[in-house]
Every structure is written in structure tokens, then in C-alpha cells.
Amino acid sequence: MTELQFVSPSRLDELQALIDSSCSGIAYIAGGTDLLVTGADMAGKRLLVDLSRLPELALVESRADGIVVGAATTVAELCVNPLVRARVPLLARAAEQCGSLQIRNRATIGGNVANASPAGDLLTALACLDARLHLMGRGARSRVVSVDEFVRGPRQTVLEAGELIARIEVPASRSDALYAFAKLGRRREMTVSMLNLAAVARPLAAGNGIVDLRLFAGAIGPRPRRLIEAEAVFEGCEQTPEILRAFLDALVCAVERAIPGRASMAYKRKAVVGLGQDLLSALMQPPLFNAADRTGGAAE
Amino acid sequence: MSVGLRHPLLDAAEKVTGALRFAGDLKVGGLLHARLVHSPHAHAVVRSVDMGGALAVAGTKGVFWHGNTPRFAYNSAIWYEGQEALEDERMFPAVARHVGDRVAAVVAETPEAADAAARLLGIDYQILPAVLDPQEADRQGGPPRDAAGVPTYRSPIVEVRFERGEIGSAFVGPDRVFETTVSTPKTHHCAIEPHVAIASPTEDGRILVLSPCQSVFGVQVVVAKALGVPVDRIQVRMTPIGGSFGGKAEPILEPLCAHFARALGRPVTIRYDRHETCIATRMRSAARGTVRTAFRRDGRIVARHTEVLVDVGAYCTGGDYLPGSMLQRHVRLYDIPHERYRGRAVYTNTTPTGAFRGYGSPQINAIGEIHLDLAARDLGVDPVDLRLRNVVAPGAIEPYTGVSVGNARIRDCLVRGARSFDWTRRRTNGQGTGRWRRGVGMACAAHINGCYPGSDDATTVAMHLRADGRVALLSALHDLGCGSNTSLAQIAAGTLGLRPTDIVIGPADTALCDYDLGTRASRMTYVAGEAVRRAADALGLAIRRAAARLLNCGLDDLVLKDGAVLVPEAVDMPLAALAAQLGARGIDLPQVSESHRSRDNPSSHAAHFAAVAVDSLTGLVRVEEYLAVHDVGRAVNPMLVEGQIHGGIQIGIGYALFEDVDIDPASGNMNGDRFSRYHMANAPEMPGITVELVEQGEPTGPYGAKAVGEIATIPVAATIVNAVNHALGSSLTDLPLLPERIVAALP
């Protein structure tokens, strides 16, 4: 039996030294909401590194074209952080629907992404926002990947031994952006997504409609899936009942194509119609968040 | 008067501050830790266990499996010595009969060493074909015992038949006949505290078992049976319990823990985690029932024929009396002239089932009440009116056991509930044609009060005045967290003119208490409560006698009130002062012991009403409003009664909408074996709840009180399902109503 050591570095250079010294037997913990509950197999691990004491990993910073979120930022922080709410409100919206209040208080964005659950709520939103994951590895090696590249399969990622997610860079949404996150679970709170949808778009300059819709679905494959056909339905159109119907039909087709032969398909292809309606009604509402808004819209 | 008071739980402060020590918190010197290994196969011979690697782990004290452990057969559901039962369990069976069955154990100095050693056991299985479907088990029938009385594990374990009236001719000629088949799932108890036990050898050669249990005497007889030792070699003391709901009614870990302690000469603990509690303890049995009912045109029931198949899992436990229990509750709700019932219990290679809040009642109630609602719709009769035409009246004789239902006030519950809920208007409101459909539903229930006449139901309570003026109450009482000790203290205090906190209740202990059959069958308030009332009455008389002698006055002039003896035209004498004066004169402090044997079994009743909204696209159900009207006779503590009803509704909503252990039909693995895959109704799913109590008094109950704990959950599932069927115009009958099932039922 190998002894498992627990370390809580407080500076990034200490973390780098730990990675360099023992990358093969290293495991990471941040909020612990997955690791401590699932009792992940730690066989062969010698070092458990706590990422929750590193200030650099919990920062949310503004950049010219977006924000950078430290991987150890809690999901609860994403719900209330003014920069997140003002510049990438979709991420705040998805964060509000993750887990339960208690889980949001502990769980981190990096942990949710690294877990690579097919039902992960933040993954769908981050894919939709075209986020870039900054990975940190041995010998100060760093690389940047998209969500699509990061997730190799169900609960499988491109992370190499010792490598971790350090920061997540999220391009800012336009100030007039429309956004929505819709989730379907068995319960209202503390529930795993059976389906989730994330969308950003812009209002049609003249008339009632949207343009530049970017739409992703979660829990219908190993990684968030972009629904290009459904996106295209709206392009440049006035919103009419026919268009709405065509959009919902496109969602049904997308589910049928994504999980053919799966037992859950019969239900999901029907339920996605309801979820699509929820998404559109949220998308068409005037933005709830702006830089001055610190409280409105948050759950609880 | 403390009866009727909204008094907080006696141990509430200790619980919320963490001062109360549960079994898993106890520090025991020299404690060893056992880790059990469970079968990954639904049915397999355990051919051998290679323990070489495990024994080499530092700290390992012993490895146990069927090859080196006593093989005495037992049934974990018995509660007194000599009780007849199908003895088909062993501490370690030679043939594992479900995924999660006990195969081996490692006992070590630390939990970590036990874990590490347990992983190194080499277990050789010979896999056998498994029967997972109860209908298949029923088809492959045979006697459950062979000619020599040895269990064969063939089904049915029992078949209960009951017939009343002229059932054959009753179905010929009535106006309308309806038939419905309803199925209910296996569900988990989900008590906060997982299963745990501690056993220690004592200096005089006995084994002391500490256990959060529902009956110390039940644990004692089962442990003695499993170990093959006389009952008096085993002492059992109840530890504070973190919830049970029936899950801890049967000793599961206690026999093993006691054996390990005896074999190793050291204290041993077994602590299950949530996953182990899910796969390796007990669940609610699954039932599938078909009801065929003949009605007159006005809704009066002429005849009813019920067929129920109960899947009790891998071991019999109490499964042999389950179909009879279901029958007993089934026939005490409506007055039906012609009745036929056949209930069978069958084995499957799944985790065993056992007691769970209502003991068969939630199953049979869902079957009967969903059926009745669908029949009401087809008859064109309002569901409340239909029930009002058929419910039992006070004093009716329950036809299966022939005992009176007592002051049964189901009619009052229905009338009052329908008025408070504004039933008629809401039932005739439209369901809506949009995405969300709205509906209202209701159901009725009847439940028992104690074990009479199926089993002797007696309890003994000893009480004495303490030197500090408080009163000690000694009886094998098992408060499962519902506050029964608080209610019993209120009954005693009310009788003695004391405050509930003046009643000091010790833990149930086989070495200190007289025999009691434990917390089961909704008997605490009604049976134990009456025993406490009688004992308190007798102690009150003894205290007044002692005071009368001391003060040289008439017995009838003295009254017990506010912790003192009130003396006419003199200063009150506090009980502590009385005790001191008696002590000074060398007179024993008053003490009594009273036994009470129940000779009645009245019904508790309830009518529940719910409003739901159903998303016709996603199949999600929201319970928006809930009204529970209960006939409790008299509420000893209305706050605790409401708490029981709220908790019962939470379990019932889960039963209706979310919960199913979900056994994989190919492998026998349990999908719902952890909380991430087994969903209860959590706080956001809970509706606003209104409770109304009908308090007409039960003449045979203490201060008129009857039970509420089990019945609180019994009508909930049917209430919710009936509301969903009203919202959708559907005929859903398979519980739980998962969104997939609802969507599939929609056009």
C-alpha cells in the first residue's frame, strides 16, 4: 500500500515544483464534490494536491476581449461574480443550475470541466461560449485547448499525468447578446441533466427574430454537441410559428441522430421539445444581467 | 396538562448541537473494525476464499466466511424466542443469493487495514442462473421447505387466501365491473444513519451488543440463534438512532459483529456506508396487484377480488406474513359485502425486503386506491362521493381478524378534507390545454394500532419517584427519532402533574427492561402509551398514598400538580421535598410496575388531497399543494404529529414520482445503489402542506390517542398518481411515475 500524501500549495511556483517532482502519481482535489463522493480509485497515486489554497487559481480577471476564470473558482462565485454576470452571463446562468446550493459552494469550474461528465452543465455553456482551457503541466509546459478537444470521451480527457486545468478563458459576449441555458433533470435542484441546452444569439436588427445563434446540447453524447441545423433555422428570419416549429423539429432530429438506438432516445426526443421551448422563452427575454446588477436573477 | 402540548423533542437540543453520540461516534477501547465483502453475482456458490494475502496485511485479526463460521440457520425478522419462521439466512451463506449478499469479512485493527485486506481476498464463485422477475419465480414454484424442513428457496413462500360472502355470484348481475393492475417498486428507507453495530465481550463471558435498533429483544433472539448460544449470553442496548423507517427493524450486522467479538475476544464494529446499506440491508418489497370490483350504478361496491404478488427478494425475513398484513389493511377501509383476496410472496435473487413504514400498506393502498379512482372516472361518480358511499363506519368489524375498527372517523376526514380543499370546484375545473396540465387527486387510508390479534402485544413499564422529585420511566422503548419518547413523557407527565422534561427515560436494554416487542406496527402511542398512562396512574396513587401517610391526611384530599402535592389549606409539597422526607424516615420511594396487554386494534385513518401540474412535453410533475386530514383520536403532541405527516408525505411523493431501486434485469445489479442514482423528493419538490386533525377520541387509547407514524405515508402515492391521471386523462398505474412513463402515456 502506497502512502498518499496531501499537500496544499499556496503559490503557483510551489505547485509547479510538485508537478515536476512527481507527475506520475499526482492527483488533484479542489471542491471535492466528485472525488470525495465517488471514492475515485487512488491506487498508484502518491500525492493529492489541494488546489483550493492558490489565490491565482481562484481569480476572475477581465481582459480586453473577455474574462479569465481561475480553475478553482467556485460555481457559487460564477453565479454572483460581477465580471462573469456582465461579460459572460450565460456562464452565470448555467452555474445557477448546477447541483445544489451546498454543492455550488464547494464545486469548482475546473473540477466540473476535468470531470468530463457527459451531463456536465458548465461544459455545455463553455463550449457554446467558445472557451479556451489553459492547461498546466510538467516543466512549465502549457497548452490551450477547446472544450471539444479537451473531452476525449465519457469522463475521459486529454489531460496527461500531472497536468491540470489552470485557467479558463472565455470570450466576452456582445453587450446586446441574448443567452439562455435550459436543463432537464428528474428534480428541480440537485439533479443530473438528462438534457441541457446552451445558446447565445443577437436580436435581429429590425423586427422580431434572432441572428448568429450558437447552440449546444449536453447529455446526448460524450461531449457537448453543436446543433448546426437548429442554429440555421433562425438565420435572418422573422420569428413565426412555422420557424419555431422548424426549430423544435431540428432539435428532435439532432437528438435522434446523436443517440440512435439508445434506450433514452425515445424519451429525450420528446422532452427536447419542451426544453427547446424553455430555451427560446429564456432567450427572448431582455437580458437580466448587466454590470450594475449584482443580485437579480441568482437562484435562491 | 402536557397532553395536547406542542412540546419540542426531549433530545432536540442534544441532536442539533451534536452532543448526542450515535453508535458510529462511540469511542470504545480496543475496538476492531470489520469490513464485509459482498457478492457481485446475483446467484453463485461461494466455493472457496483464499485469505493468504489478507492475513499478511499488518493489523488483520481474522478472516471469516462460511467455511469457518457457525452455520446456524435463522430468520432476522423474529422478535421473541421460539417464534416460528422460515429460517433461510446464515451469517455467511454457502450460496450467495443476491448482489450484495455477505460472502466474507476481514476484522482488523483499523478500518484502513480491514479495507486493504478485504481487497486481497481471493473468492472463487460458481455462478448460478438467477431469477430476478417475480412472475418468473411464481411460475417456477415449489414448496419453500423440503420434507425435512430445510429451506428450498422456492416460491411461493406463502399464499394467503380470504373469502367473505358469495363472491362467485356477486360478480354476476351488478351494474358495472372494473379491473386494474397496479405495480409498485422496491424502495430504500434512506435513513440518515447507515447501518452500524458494536459488540464487546463482557467480563462475565457474555456479549454486549450496542445497536440502533427497533427492538433490543428482537436483536437478542436473532443473535443468540445465529451464534447458537442461549439468549441470556447476549445483552443488547439500544443506541440513539439516526432514523430507521423499518430499515433497522431486523438485526443484520449484529449477529456477525457479536460472532467476531466472541471469536476474537475484542470489541468489534461494523459500519456500513450508504452503498452497503442500499445493497446489503433491506428495502420495501415490490408488489403487483390486480383488483376487480363490481359496483352498483350509484357507486356502492358490491364485490371485490384482489390478487397480489409480492417480491420479497432473496430471503424470507417477514415476507411470510406480508400478504396477510396487506389483507388486514385492505379490508378495514371499505365496507364490502363480498370479498376475495389471494396474496402470494415470492423469492427473487435481489436484496431482501423487510419492514418499511406501513409494512405492506403503501403497496396495497396504492393498488386499491388507484384502481378505485379509475373506476370512479368510468362510473362517472366523483371520487370523494364514491368513497363516502363505501367507507367503514365507527364500530365496524374488520372481517379478516374479526376485531372492531373502533372509533374510525374516515368519513369525517373525507368530508372535512373535501370542504377545506374546495374539492368539488377544483375537481370540475378544467385541466387546461397548454403545456402544463393541472389536476387534483385524493385517496383514503386505514392502518392498524399494534400487533393484536396476530401477535400477543403486551408491554411493561416500571416507574419510580427519584430523590430529585423527577420520575424515572424504565421500559424497552425505542424512539426511532419520531419523538415517541417525548409523547410518552407527555402522557406520563400529564397523569402525574409534571413537565415532560421531568420524566427520565433510560435506553432500552435487555438486562434492565422487561420484555417488549419493539417499535413496530404503529404500536408506540396506542399500546406503549396506554401502558405508560396506567403506570403513571399507579405511581400517582402511590405518591399520594405516601404523602397522605406522611401528612396524616385523607388520600382524596391530595392532588398532584406542577411537580408538587397540593395539600388543602397548607403549603404545597414539592415532590423533591416529599422524597427527602420519605428518605429521612427510611421509607422507600414510591415505585410501580404495570403491564398492559392490548385487546383491541382500532383503525387510524387519513384522507389526502393534492394538486399537481404536469409538463405534458417533458413529463415532469410538480406537486403544488397538499392537504392531509388525519383521524388520530387525540394528538398527544400536535407538532410531532404534523412532523410525522410532513415526513410521510416526503416519502410518499418519492414513492409516487422518483424512487425505484431499479434492478438490472440481466445482471441483478442495483442501479439505484447510491444517492446520485436514487432520487428522493428533496426540499424544492415539497409542496406547501396543510394538516388537519380529526380528534374524536379512541376510547381504548391513552387520552383517546391513536397512531400516526405509518399511516402518514400510506395514501400519498395514490393521491399523487390520481391527481396526475386527472390532469392528463391518463390511466397510469406503474409506480414511480417517471417522466419517461408519463411522456409515453401521452398521445
Short mmCIF file of C-alpha atoms in Angstrom, two decimals, chain B residues 8-364:
data_model
loop_
_atom_site.label_atom_id
_atom_site.label_comp_id
_atom_site.label_asym_id
_atom_site.label_seq_id
_atom_site.Cartn_x
_atom_site.Cartn_y
_atom_site.Cartn_z
CA PRO B 8 -40.20 20.02 21.46
CA LEU B 9 -38.41 16.65 21.26
CA LEU B 10 -36.78 15.84 24.59
CA ASP B 11 -33.43 15.30 22.85
CA ALA B 12 -33.75 18.09 20.26
CA ALA B 13 -31.03 20.30 21.76
CA GLU B 14 -28.58 17.39 22.04
CA LYS B 15 -29.30 16.44 18.44
CA VAL B 16 -28.84 19.87 16.90
CA THR B 17 -25.73 20.67 18.92
CA GLY B 18 -24.13 17.31 18.12
CA ALA B 19 -23.91 16.38 21.80
CA LEU B 20 -25.85 13.16 21.23
CA ARG B 21 -23.49 10.26 20.50
CA PHE B 22 -24.63 7.79 17.87
CA ALA B 23 -23.17 4.28 17.62
CA GLY B 24 -20.68 5.40 14.97
CA ASP B 25 -19.44 8.18 17.31
CA LEU B 26 -18.76 6.00 20.33
CA LYS B 27 -15.18 5.64 21.48
CA VAL B 28 -14.64 2.05 22.57
CA GLY B 29 -11.24 0.97 23.88
CA GLY B 30 -9.51 -1.69 21.77
CA LEU B 31 -12.17 -1.55 19.07
CA LEU B 32 -11.58 -3.68 15.98
CA HIS B 33 -13.12 -2.86 12.60
CA ALA B 34 -14.78 -5.31 10.27
CA ARG B 35 -15.08 -4.87 6.51
CA LEU B 36 -17.59 -7.10 4.77
CA VAL B 37 -17.19 -8.41 1.23
CA HIS B 38 -20.42 -8.70 -0.75
CA SER B 39 -21.29 -10.88 -3.71
CA PRO B 40 -21.02 -9.22 -7.13
CA HIS B 41 -23.24 -12.01 -8.50
CA ALA B 42 -26.99 -12.41 -8.13
CA HIS B 43 -26.68 -16.15 -7.52
CA ALA B 44 -23.43 -18.02 -7.03
CA VAL B 45 -21.84 -20.77 -4.97
CA VAL B 46 -19.03 -19.44 -2.79
CA ARG B 47 -16.57 -22.26 -3.43
CA SER B 48 -13.55 -21.01 -1.55
CA VAL B 49 -11.91 -17.95 -0.09
CA ASP B 50 -8.14 -17.56 -0.42
CA MET B 51 -7.22 -15.48 2.62
CA GLY B 52 -3.43 -15.63 2.36
CA GLY B 53 -2.98 -12.08 1.11
CA ALA B 54 -5.45 -10.65 3.60
CA LEU B 55 -3.86 -12.36 6.59
CA ALA B 56 -0.49 -10.92 5.58
CA VAL B 57 -1.76 -7.34 5.92
CA ALA B 58 -0.49 -5.83 9.16
CA GLY B 59 -3.29 -5.44 11.66
CA THR B 60 -5.53 -8.19 10.32
CA LYS B 61 -7.02 -10.15 13.21
CA GLY B 62 -9.31 -12.54 11.40
CA VAL B 63 -10.97 -13.53 8.16
CA PHE B 64 -14.47 -15.05 8.23
CA TRP B 65 -16.55 -16.81 5.61
CA HIS B 66 -18.98 -19.70 5.55
CA GLY B 67 -16.14 -22.21 5.75
CA ASN B 68 -15.11 -21.11 9.26
CA THR B 69 -18.24 -19.54 10.75
CA PRO B 70 -21.22 -21.13 12.57
CA ARG B 71 -23.91 -22.16 10.11
CA PHE B 72 -26.94 -21.89 12.38
CA ALA B 73 -29.99 -21.00 10.33
CA TYR B 74 -32.08 -18.05 11.41
CA ASN B 75 -34.72 -15.61 10.31
CA SER B 76 -33.82 -11.98 11.11
CA ALA B 77 -37.46 -10.87 11.41
CA ILE B 78 -38.41 -12.73 14.61
CA TRP B 79 -38.96 -10.79 17.83
CA TYR B 80 -39.37 -13.44 20.54
CA GLU B 81 -37.72 -16.72 21.43
CA GLY B 82 -39.31 -19.74 19.83
CA GLN B 83 -41.14 -17.74 17.16
CA GLU B 84 -41.90 -19.87 14.10
CA ALA B 85 -40.30 -18.58 10.92
CA LEU B 86 -38.74 -19.79 7.72
CA GLU B 87 -35.08 -19.91 8.73
CA ASP B 88 -33.28 -19.36 5.45
CA GLU B 89 -30.48 -16.98 6.49
CA ARG B 90 -26.90 -17.62 7.65
CA MET B 91 -24.22 -15.20 8.78
CA PHE B 92 -22.35 -16.19 5.60
CA PRO B 93 -24.37 -18.30 3.15
CA ALA B 94 -22.65 -21.01 1.14
CA VAL B 95 -24.67 -19.82 -1.84
CA ALA B 96 -24.87 -16.05 -2.39
CA ARG B 97 -28.46 -15.22 -3.32
CA HIS B 98 -28.28 -11.58 -4.40
CA VAL B 99 -25.82 -8.92 -5.47
CA GLY B 100 -24.73 -7.65 -2.07
CA ASP B 101 -25.11 -10.92 -0.17
CA ARG B 102 -22.45 -11.44 2.53
CA VAL B 103 -19.54 -13.57 1.38
CA ALA B 104 -16.68 -12.84 3.75
CA ALA B 105 -15.35 -10.38 6.30
CA VAL B 106 -11.98 -9.13 7.46
CA VAL B 107 -11.56 -7.86 11.01
CA ALA B 108 -8.55 -5.64 11.64
CA GLU B 109 -7.09 -3.07 13.99
CA THR B 110 -8.08 -0.16 11.75
CA PRO B 111 -10.73 0.41 9.09
CA GLU B 112 -7.94 1.06 6.58
CA ALA B 113 -6.24 -2.27 7.27
CA ALA B 114 -9.59 -4.07 7.04
CA ASP B 115 -10.28 -2.38 3.69
CA ALA B 116 -6.86 -3.23 2.31
CA ALA B 117 -7.05 -6.85 3.46
CA ALA B 118 -10.60 -7.29 2.18
CA ARG B 119 -9.43 -6.27 -1.31
CA LEU B 120 -6.86 -9.08 -1.23
CA LEU B 121 -9.34 -11.90 -0.57
CA GLY B 122 -9.44 -14.37 -3.44
CA ILE B 123 -13.04 -15.55 -3.72
CA ASP B 124 -13.92 -18.36 -6.08
CA TYR B 125 -17.53 -18.26 -7.25
CA GLN B 126 -19.51 -20.74 -9.29
CA ILE B 127 -22.16 -18.64 -10.98
CA LEU B 128 -25.71 -20.00 -10.99
CA PRO B 129 -28.72 -18.82 -13.01
CA ALA B 130 -30.63 -16.07 -11.21
CA VAL B 131 -34.36 -15.41 -11.00
CA LEU B 132 -34.96 -11.67 -10.97
CA ASP B 133 -38.56 -11.44 -12.12
CA PRO B 134 -41.23 -12.27 -9.50
CA GLN B 135 -43.62 -13.60 -12.13
CA GLU B 136 -40.94 -15.99 -13.33
CA ALA B 137 -40.33 -17.02 -9.70
CA ASP B 138 -44.06 -17.67 -9.33
CA ARG B 139 -44.05 -19.88 -12.44
CA GLN B 140 -41.09 -21.95 -11.19
CA GLY B 141 -42.95 -22.74 -8.00
CA GLY B 142 -42.47 -25.38 -5.37
CA PRO B 143 -42.68 -25.79 -1.62
CA PRO B 144 -40.38 -23.40 0.31
CA ARG B 145 -39.26 -26.24 2.60
CA ASP B 146 -38.39 -29.83 1.74
CA ALA B 147 -39.70 -32.86 3.63
CA ALA B 148 -37.01 -32.38 6.29
CA GLY B 149 -37.97 -28.71 6.75
CA VAL B 150 -34.87 -27.38 5.02
CA PRO B 151 -35.42 -24.20 3.01
CA THR B 152 -35.53 -24.79 -0.74
CA TYR B 153 -35.73 -21.10 -1.78
CA ARG B 154 -38.69 -21.99 -3.96
CA SER B 155 -41.84 -19.91 -4.23
CA PRO B 156 -44.36 -19.00 -3.10
CA ILE B 157 -43.11 -18.55 0.45
CA VAL B 158 -46.71 -18.16 1.48
CA GLU B 159 -50.12 -17.90 -0.08
CA VAL B 160 -52.87 -16.16 1.88
CA ARG B 161 -56.47 -16.63 0.81
CA PHE B 162 -59.50 -14.90 2.22
CA GLU B 163 -63.11 -15.07 1.19
CA ARG B 164 -66.23 -13.41 2.53
CA GLY B 165 -69.78 -13.53 1.21
CA GLU B 166 -70.81 -15.10 -2.06
CA ILE B 167 -68.02 -13.92 -4.30
CA GLY B 168 -68.89 -16.28 -7.15
CA SER B 169 -72.39 -14.98 -7.68
CA ALA B 170 -71.64 -11.38 -6.66
CA PHE B 171 -69.92 -10.62 -9.96
CA VAL B 172 -72.95 -11.82 -11.89
CA GLY B 173 -75.53 -9.14 -12.42
CA PRO B 174 -74.11 -5.96 -10.80
CA ASP B 175 -74.27 -2.81 -12.86
CA ARG B 176 -70.58 -2.31 -13.56
CA VAL B 177 -67.31 -4.26 -13.15
CA PHE B 178 -63.84 -2.70 -13.43
CA GLU B 179 -60.37 -4.20 -13.28
CA THR B 180 -56.99 -2.52 -12.80
CA THR B 181 -53.43 -3.80 -12.40
CA VAL B 182 -51.02 -1.62 -10.41
CA SER B 183 -47.32 -2.21 -9.76
CA THR B 184 -45.21 -0.67 -7.01
CA PRO B 185 -41.39 -0.53 -6.88
CA LYS B 186 -38.82 -1.61 -4.33
CA THR B 187 -37.58 1.43 -2.44
CA HIS B 188 -34.90 2.33 0.11
CA HIS B 189 -35.53 3.65 3.62
CA CYS B 190 -32.84 6.35 3.24
CA ALA B 191 -32.35 6.94 6.97
CA ILE B 192 -29.55 9.45 7.56
CA GLU B 193 -27.62 6.98 9.72
CA PRO B 194 -26.38 3.94 7.75
CA HIS B 195 -26.40 0.55 9.46
CA VAL B 196 -23.90 0.10 12.29
CA ALA B 197 -23.31 -2.24 15.21
CA ILE B 198 -20.79 -2.68 18.02
CA ALA B 199 -20.26 -5.88 20.00
CA SER B 200 -17.99 -6.38 23.04
CA PRO B 201 -17.18 -9.42 25.16
CA THR B 202 -18.09 -8.74 28.81
CA GLU B 203 -16.11 -9.85 31.86
CA ASP B 204 -18.75 -12.43 32.76
CA GLY B 205 -18.49 -14.13 29.39
CA ARG B 206 -21.48 -12.60 27.65
CA ILE B 207 -21.56 -10.44 24.53
CA LEU B 208 -22.86 -6.86 24.80
CA VAL B 209 -24.33 -5.60 21.53
CA LEU B 210 -24.84 -1.87 21.00
CA SER B 211 -27.19 -1.18 18.16
CA PRO B 212 -29.53 1.47 16.79
CA CYS B 213 -32.42 -0.95 16.59
CA GLN B 214 -36.19 -1.13 16.84
CA SER B 215 -36.26 -4.00 19.36
CA VAL B 216 -33.43 -4.97 21.73
CA PHE B 217 -35.20 -8.27 22.44
CA GLY B 218 -35.56 -8.97 18.71
CA VAL B 219 -31.83 -8.40 18.25
CA GLN B 220 -31.10 -10.60 21.25
CA VAL B 221 -33.03 -13.65 19.98
CA VAL B 222 -31.67 -13.38 16.43
CA VAL B 223 -28.06 -13.02 17.59
CA ALA B 224 -28.44 -15.96 20.00
CA LYS B 225 -29.95 -18.06 17.24
CA ALA B 226 -27.19 -17.20 14.73
CA LEU B 227 -24.43 -17.89 17.24
CA GLY B 228 -26.10 -21.00 18.68
CA VAL B 229 -25.90 -19.71 22.26
CA PRO B 230 -28.59 -19.26 24.93
CA VAL B 231 -30.39 -15.93 24.83
CA ASP B 232 -29.02 -14.90 28.23
CA ARG B 233 -25.48 -14.89 26.84
CA ILE B 234 -26.40 -11.88 24.74
CA GLN B 235 -27.15 -8.43 26.15
CA VAL B 236 -28.43 -5.73 23.78
CA ARG B 237 -28.62 -2.00 24.43
CA MET B 238 -30.16 0.46 22.01
CA THR B 239 -28.03 3.41 20.92
CA PRO B 240 -29.59 6.70 19.78
CA ILE B 241 -30.84 6.11 16.26
CA GLY B 242 -30.40 8.28 13.19
CA GLY B 243 -33.63 7.17 11.55
CA SER B 244 -34.94 3.76 10.66
CA PHE B 245 -38.37 3.75 8.95
CA GLY B 246 -38.27 -0.03 9.40
CA GLY B 247 -34.79 -0.44 7.92
CA LYS B 248 -33.32 -1.26 11.32
CA ALA B 249 -36.23 -3.43 12.43
CA GLU B 250 -34.22 -6.57 11.66
CA PRO B 251 -30.73 -7.26 13.01
CA ILE B 252 -28.44 -7.56 10.01
CA LEU B 253 -24.94 -6.67 11.20
CA GLU B 254 -25.48 -7.57 14.88
CA PRO B 255 -25.07 -11.39 14.58
CA LEU B 256 -21.82 -11.03 12.63
CA CYS B 257 -20.47 -8.35 14.94
CA ALA B 258 -21.28 -10.46 18.00
CA HIS B 259 -19.64 -13.52 16.46
CA PHE B 260 -16.45 -11.63 15.56
CA ALA B 261 -16.24 -10.18 19.08
CA ARG B 262 -16.74 -13.61 20.60
CA ALA B 263 -14.22 -15.27 18.30
CA LEU B 264 -11.54 -12.61 18.74
CA GLY B 265 -12.18 -11.62 22.36
CA ARG B 266 -12.19 -7.93 21.44
CA PRO B 267 -14.84 -5.30 20.77
CA VAL B 268 -15.71 -5.16 17.07
CA THR B 269 -17.69 -2.68 15.00
CA ILE B 270 -19.23 -2.94 11.55
CA ARG B 271 -20.15 0.35 9.93
CA TYR B 272 -21.90 0.21 6.60
CA ASP B 273 -21.65 3.11 4.19
CA ARG B 274 -24.57 4.27 2.05
CA HIS B 275 -23.82 1.91 -0.82
CA GLU B 276 -23.66 -1.10 1.51
CA THR B 277 -26.85 -0.01 3.27
CA CYS B 278 -28.51 0.09 -0.16
CA ILE B 279 -27.41 -3.32 -1.45
CA ALA B 280 -26.98 -5.37 1.71
CA THR B 281 -29.73 -4.50 4.22
CA ARG B 282 -33.47 -4.33 3.50
CA MET B 283 -35.88 -2.48 1.18
CA ARG B 284 -39.62 -2.12 0.69
CA SER B 285 -40.99 -5.14 -1.19
CA ALA B 286 -42.38 -4.70 -4.67
CA ALA B 287 -45.98 -5.63 -5.34
CA ARG B 288 -48.11 -6.19 -8.38
CA GLY B 289 -51.82 -6.33 -7.76
CA THR B 290 -54.94 -6.77 -9.84
CA VAL B 291 -58.24 -5.60 -8.40
CA ARG B 292 -61.61 -6.38 -9.92
CA THR B 293 -64.57 -4.58 -8.36
CA ALA B 294 -68.30 -4.80 -9.01
CA PHE B 295 -70.32 -1.62 -8.37
CA ARG B 296 -73.93 -0.66 -8.30
CA ARG B 297 -74.67 2.25 -10.59
CA ASP B 298 -74.64 4.68 -7.62
CA GLY B 299 -71.08 3.70 -6.74
CA ARG B 300 -71.78 1.26 -3.90
CA ILE B 301 -69.26 -1.59 -4.01
CA VAL B 302 -70.89 -5.00 -4.23
CA ALA B 303 -67.85 -7.25 -4.54
CA ARG B 304 -64.09 -7.04 -4.84
CA HIS B 305 -61.50 -9.60 -5.92
CA THR B 306 -57.83 -8.79 -5.30
CA GLU B 307 -54.79 -10.77 -6.43
CA VAL B 308 -51.37 -9.62 -5.19
CA LEU B 309 -47.90 -10.91 -5.98
CA VAL B 310 -45.20 -9.65 -3.60
CA ASP B 311 -41.49 -9.86 -4.44
CA VAL B 312 -39.69 -10.20 -1.10
CA GLY B 313 -36.18 -10.67 -2.51
CA ALA B 314 -33.54 -13.24 -1.60
CA TYR B 315 -34.61 -14.14 1.95
CA CYS B 316 -37.96 -14.62 3.58
CA THR B 317 -37.44 -12.26 6.57
CA GLY B 318 -41.04 -11.24 7.42
CA GLY B 319 -42.29 -12.00 3.94
CA ASP B 320 -44.42 -14.89 5.13
CA TYR B 321 -46.79 -12.56 6.99
CA LEU B 322 -46.66 -9.71 4.45
CA PRO B 323 -49.60 -10.84 2.25
CA GLY B 324 -51.68 -11.25 5.41
CA SER B 325 -50.70 -7.80 6.68
CA MET B 326 -51.69 -6.31 3.34
CA LEU B 327 -55.04 -8.07 3.53
CA GLN B 328 -55.65 -6.83 7.08
CA ARG B 329 -55.24 -3.18 5.93
CA HIS B 330 -57.04 -3.73 2.62
CA VAL B 331 -60.31 -4.86 4.25
CA ARG B 332 -60.53 -2.26 7.00
CA LEU B 333 -61.14 0.78 4.79
CA TYR B 334 -64.35 -0.01 2.92
CA ASP B 335 -67.45 -1.97 3.87
CA ILE B 336 -67.62 -4.60 1.11
CA PRO B 337 -70.15 -7.44 1.41
CA HIS B 338 -68.43 -9.90 -0.94
CA GLU B 339 -64.66 -10.08 -0.90
CA ARG B 340 -61.97 -12.43 -2.20
CA TYR B 341 -58.23 -11.96 -1.73
CA ARG B 342 -55.25 -14.02 -2.70
CA GLY B 343 -51.75 -12.82 -1.86
CA ARG B 344 -48.53 -14.64 -2.64
CA ALA B 345 -44.97 -13.78 -1.64
CA VAL B 346 -42.13 -15.00 -3.85
CA TYR B 347 -38.34 -15.07 -3.74
CA THR B 348 -36.13 -13.37 -6.28
CA ASN B 349 -32.33 -13.07 -6.38
CA THR B 350 -32.43 -9.45 -5.23
CA THR B 351 -31.66 -7.66 -1.96
CA PRO B 352 -34.06 -8.86 0.74
CA THR B 353 -37.01 -6.76 1.73
CA GLY B 354 -38.48 -6.17 5.14
CA ALA B 355 -40.30 -3.70 7.33
CA PHE B 356 -40.74 -0.22 5.89
CA ARG B 357 -43.17 2.38 7.23
CA GLY B 358 -46.60 0.82 6.73
CA TYR B 359 -45.44 -2.79 6.24
CA GLY B 360 -47.27 -3.61 3.02
CA SER B 361 -49.87 -0.89 3.44
CA PRO B 362 -48.39 1.64 0.99
CA GLN B 363 -48.29 -1.15 -1.61
CA ILE B 364 -51.85 -2.41 -1.16
#
